[in-house]
Coordinates of C-alpha atoms and ligand atoms in Angstrom, one line a residue:
M1 CA 107.1 141.1 137.5
F2 CA 105.1 143.3 134.8
D3 CA 102.5 145.4 134.0
I4 CA 99.2 144.2 132.0
I5 CA 97.1 145.9 130.1
T6 CA 93.5 144.6 129.0
L7 CA 92.6 145.8 125.7
P8 CA 89.0 144.5 124.4
V9 CA 89.2 143.7 120.4
G10 CA 87.5 143.2 117.7
P11 CA 84.1 142.8 117.1
L12 CA 83.5 140.0 120.1
Q13 CA 85.6 141.8 122.7
A14 CA 87.9 139.1 123.0
N15 CA 90.8 140.3 126.0
C16 CA 93.5 141.1 124.1
Y17 CA 96.5 141.1 127.4
I18 CA 99.7 142.8 126.8
L19 CA 102.4 141.8 129.5
L20 CA 104.9 144.7 129.7
G21 CA 108.5 143.9 131.3
K22 CA 111.3 146.1 131.4
K23 CA 112.5 145.6 127.9
K24 CA 110.2 142.9 126.4
A25 CA 107.0 142.7 126.3
I26 CA 104.2 139.4 125.2
I27 CA 100.6 139.4 123.9
I28 CA 98.1 136.9 124.6
D29 CA 95.4 136.8 122.3
P30 CA 95.4 139.4 119.6
G31 CA 92.1 139.1 118.5
G32 CA 91.8 142.2 116.0
E33 CA 93.2 145.7 115.8
G34 CA 96.5 144.6 116.2
E35 CA 98.2 148.2 114.9
L36 CA 96.7 149.4 118.1
I37 CA 98.1 146.7 120.2
L38 CA 101.1 147.4 118.6
E39 CA 101.1 150.8 119.3
K40 CA 100.4 150.3 123.5
T41 CA 104.0 148.2 123.4
G42 CA 105.3 151.3 123.1
N43 CA 109.8 150.8 122.3
L44 CA 109.1 146.6 124.0
E45 CA 110.7 144.5 122.0
I46 CA 107.7 141.9 121.8
Q47 CA 108.8 138.4 122.8
S48 CA 106.0 136.5 121.4
V49 CA 102.6 136.0 120.4
I50 CA 100.3 133.4 122.7
L51 CA 97.5 132.5 121.6
T52 CA 94.7 130.7 124.3
H53 CA 92.7 129.0 121.8
G54 CA 92.4 129.2 117.9
H55 CA 88.9 130.7 117.4
G56 CA 89.0 133.5 115.1
D57 CA 88.3 136.7 117.6
H58 CA 91.3 135.5 120.0
I59 CA 93.6 135.3 116.5
A60 CA 92.8 138.0 113.9
G61 CA 95.1 140.6 115.0
C62 CA 98.2 138.3 114.9
P63 CA 98.9 139.1 111.6
V64 CA 101.1 143.0 112.5
F65 CA 103.1 140.9 114.4
V66 CA 103.3 137.5 111.7
D67 CA 104.8 140.1 109.6
K68 CA 107.5 141.5 112.0
G69 CA 108.5 137.9 112.5
I70 CA 107.7 137.7 116.1
P71 CA 106.8 134.1 117.2
I72 CA 103.2 133.2 117.4
C73 CA 102.4 130.3 119.9
I74 CA 99.5 128.3 120.3
G75 CA 98.5 124.6 121.9
T76 CA 99.9 122.2 120.0
K77 CA 95.8 120.6 119.2
D78 CA 94.6 124.2 118.3
N79 CA 97.3 125.0 115.9
D80 CA 95.4 124.0 112.3
M81 CA 92.6 126.1 113.7
L82 CA 95.1 129.5 112.2
L83 CA 95.3 127.9 108.8
N84 CA 91.2 126.2 108.7
P85 CA 88.6 129.3 108.3
V86 CA 85.6 126.8 109.1
A87 CA 87.8 125.0 112.3
N88 CA 88.2 129.1 113.8
Y89 CA 84.5 130.0 113.0
T90 CA 85.5 133.1 110.6
T91 CA 83.4 131.8 107.3
F92 CA 80.4 132.0 109.5
T93 CA 80.8 136.0 110.7
G94 CA 81.2 136.4 106.5
Q95 CA 85.5 136.9 106.8
P96 CA 86.6 134.2 106.6
F97 CA 90.2 134.2 107.8
V98 CA 93.9 132.8 108.4
L99 CA 97.7 133.4 109.0
D100 CA 100.0 132.8 106.6
K101 CA 101.6 130.0 108.3
A102 CA 101.3 127.9 111.6
A103 CA 102.2 128.6 114.3
D104 CA 105.9 128.9 115.4
I105 CA 106.1 127.0 118.5
L106 CA 103.4 124.7 119.7
L107 CA 102.8 125.1 123.6
K108 CA 101.8 122.3 125.7
E109 CA 101.3 121.5 129.8
G110 CA 104.3 122.2 131.9
D111 CA 105.9 124.5 129.2
V112 CA 107.8 127.2 130.7
I113 CA 107.8 130.1 128.4
D114 CA 111.1 132.9 130.2
F115 CA 109.8 136.4 130.4
E116 CA 112.5 138.7 132.3
N117 CA 112.8 137.8 135.5
T118 CA 110.4 135.8 135.7
S119 CA 108.4 132.7 133.9
L120 CA 104.8 131.8 132.6
S121 CA 103.8 128.0 132.6
V122 CA 101.6 126.2 130.5
I123 CA 98.7 124.3 131.0
D124 CA 96.1 122.3 129.1
I125 CA 92.4 123.3 129.6
P126 CA 90.2 122.0 126.5
G127 CA 86.7 121.8 126.7
H128 CA 86.2 125.1 124.8
T129 CA 88.3 123.9 122.0
F130 CA 90.8 120.6 121.5
G131 CA 94.1 122.7 122.1
H132 CA 93.5 125.3 124.6
I133 CA 95.7 126.2 126.9
G134 CA 95.9 128.2 130.4
I135 CA 99.0 130.8 131.0
C136 CA 99.9 130.5 134.9
A137 CA 102.1 133.6 136.1
D138 CA 103.0 134.0 140.0
G139 CA 99.5 134.6 141.2
I140 CA 97.6 135.1 138.2
V141 CA 96.4 132.6 135.3
F142 CA 95.4 133.8 132.1
T143 CA 91.8 131.2 131.4
G144 CA 91.1 132.6 127.8
D145 CA 87.7 131.1 127.2
T146 CA 87.7 127.8 129.1
L147 CA 86.6 130.2 132.4
F148 CA 84.8 133.4 132.8
N149 CA 83.9 135.9 135.5
G150 CA 80.3 133.8 136.7
S151 CA 80.1 132.0 133.2
V152 CA 82.4 129.2 131.4
G153 CA 83.1 129.0 127.6
R154 CA 80.6 127.0 125.1
T155 CA 81.3 124.0 124.5
D156 CA 78.6 123.3 121.3
L157 CA 81.5 124.0 118.9
E158 CA 84.2 122.0 117.3
G159 CA 86.2 120.5 119.5
G160 CA 84.0 121.7 122.6
D161 CA 82.8 119.4 124.8
W162 CA 81.2 120.4 128.3
A163 CA 82.6 116.7 130.9
T164 CA 86.4 117.9 129.5
L165 CA 85.8 121.2 130.3
E166 CA 84.5 120.8 134.0
K167 CA 87.6 118.8 134.4
S168 CA 89.3 121.0 133.1
I169 CA 87.6 123.7 135.5
K170 CA 87.9 121.7 138.4
E171 CA 91.3 120.1 138.1
K172 CA 93.7 122.6 136.5
L173 CA 92.4 125.6 137.9
Y174 CA 90.1 125.1 140.7
I175 CA 93.3 124.0 142.3
L176 CA 94.9 127.6 142.0
A177 CA 95.2 129.2 145.2
D178 CA 91.9 130.9 145.8
D179 CA 93.4 135.0 145.8
T180 CA 95.1 134.0 142.1
I181 CA 93.8 136.4 139.8
V182 CA 91.6 135.5 137.2
Y183 CA 91.9 137.0 133.1
P184 CA 89.1 135.2 131.5
G185 CA 89.3 135.5 127.2
H186 CA 85.9 138.0 127.8
G187 CA 84.4 140.0 130.4
P188 CA 86.0 141.2 133.7
S189 CA 88.6 139.6 135.6
T190 CA 87.9 137.8 138.5
T191 CA 89.7 135.2 141.5
I192 CA 89.9 131.6 141.6
G193 CA 87.9 131.8 144.6
T194 CA 85.5 133.7 143.4
E195 CA 84.6 131.7 141.2
K196 CA 84.5 128.8 143.6
K197 CA 82.1 130.3 145.7
Y198 CA 80.2 131.9 142.8
N199 CA 80.1 130.5 139.1
S200 CA 76.7 128.5 138.9
F201 CA 77.8 126.2 136.0
I202 CA 80.8 124.2 137.9
R203 CA 79.5 122.3 140.8
Ligands
LIG1 ZN1 86.6 130.4 122.1

């Protein structure tokens, strides 16, 4: 399929995932250290940058890729966060951050992203933010800040809602096969089956 590099970046150590195909790469959540992420892609053509949601710790490494004309993709309802340092919560870090422009591609449930000989599909998993998306591929899912290993995303920020988060996890993620590997926005990977059994936040 493709190789995956997990690279925790930035002060909050958000997981950036670099999907390495034979000729192309896709970057998920470049939350900082854009140059380092770029280095890891080697000579591969970067097809796109996909953002699971619009919080600063997941988007701050984008400028390197924007400058190269690489398309930035985000869930429709999180697009405004790229241009609003209050909404993306970077104002509160003392280093307000915005992109020069909104995303190039707005994603929503059911969208399919062709990536070499495989494809990624988009699911809407709101609850941490309004427009949070998950990205599914064969046997894996990138869950951003919706579902973590043993935990779930916070729901006390703008766009957060506990009932919505719980519904997203139960109805969009827990329906995936138990052996589906979960690549979360922070911390170690897990599987859907492990979370269904041991994640005490969702009952
Ligand atoms: Zn977040």
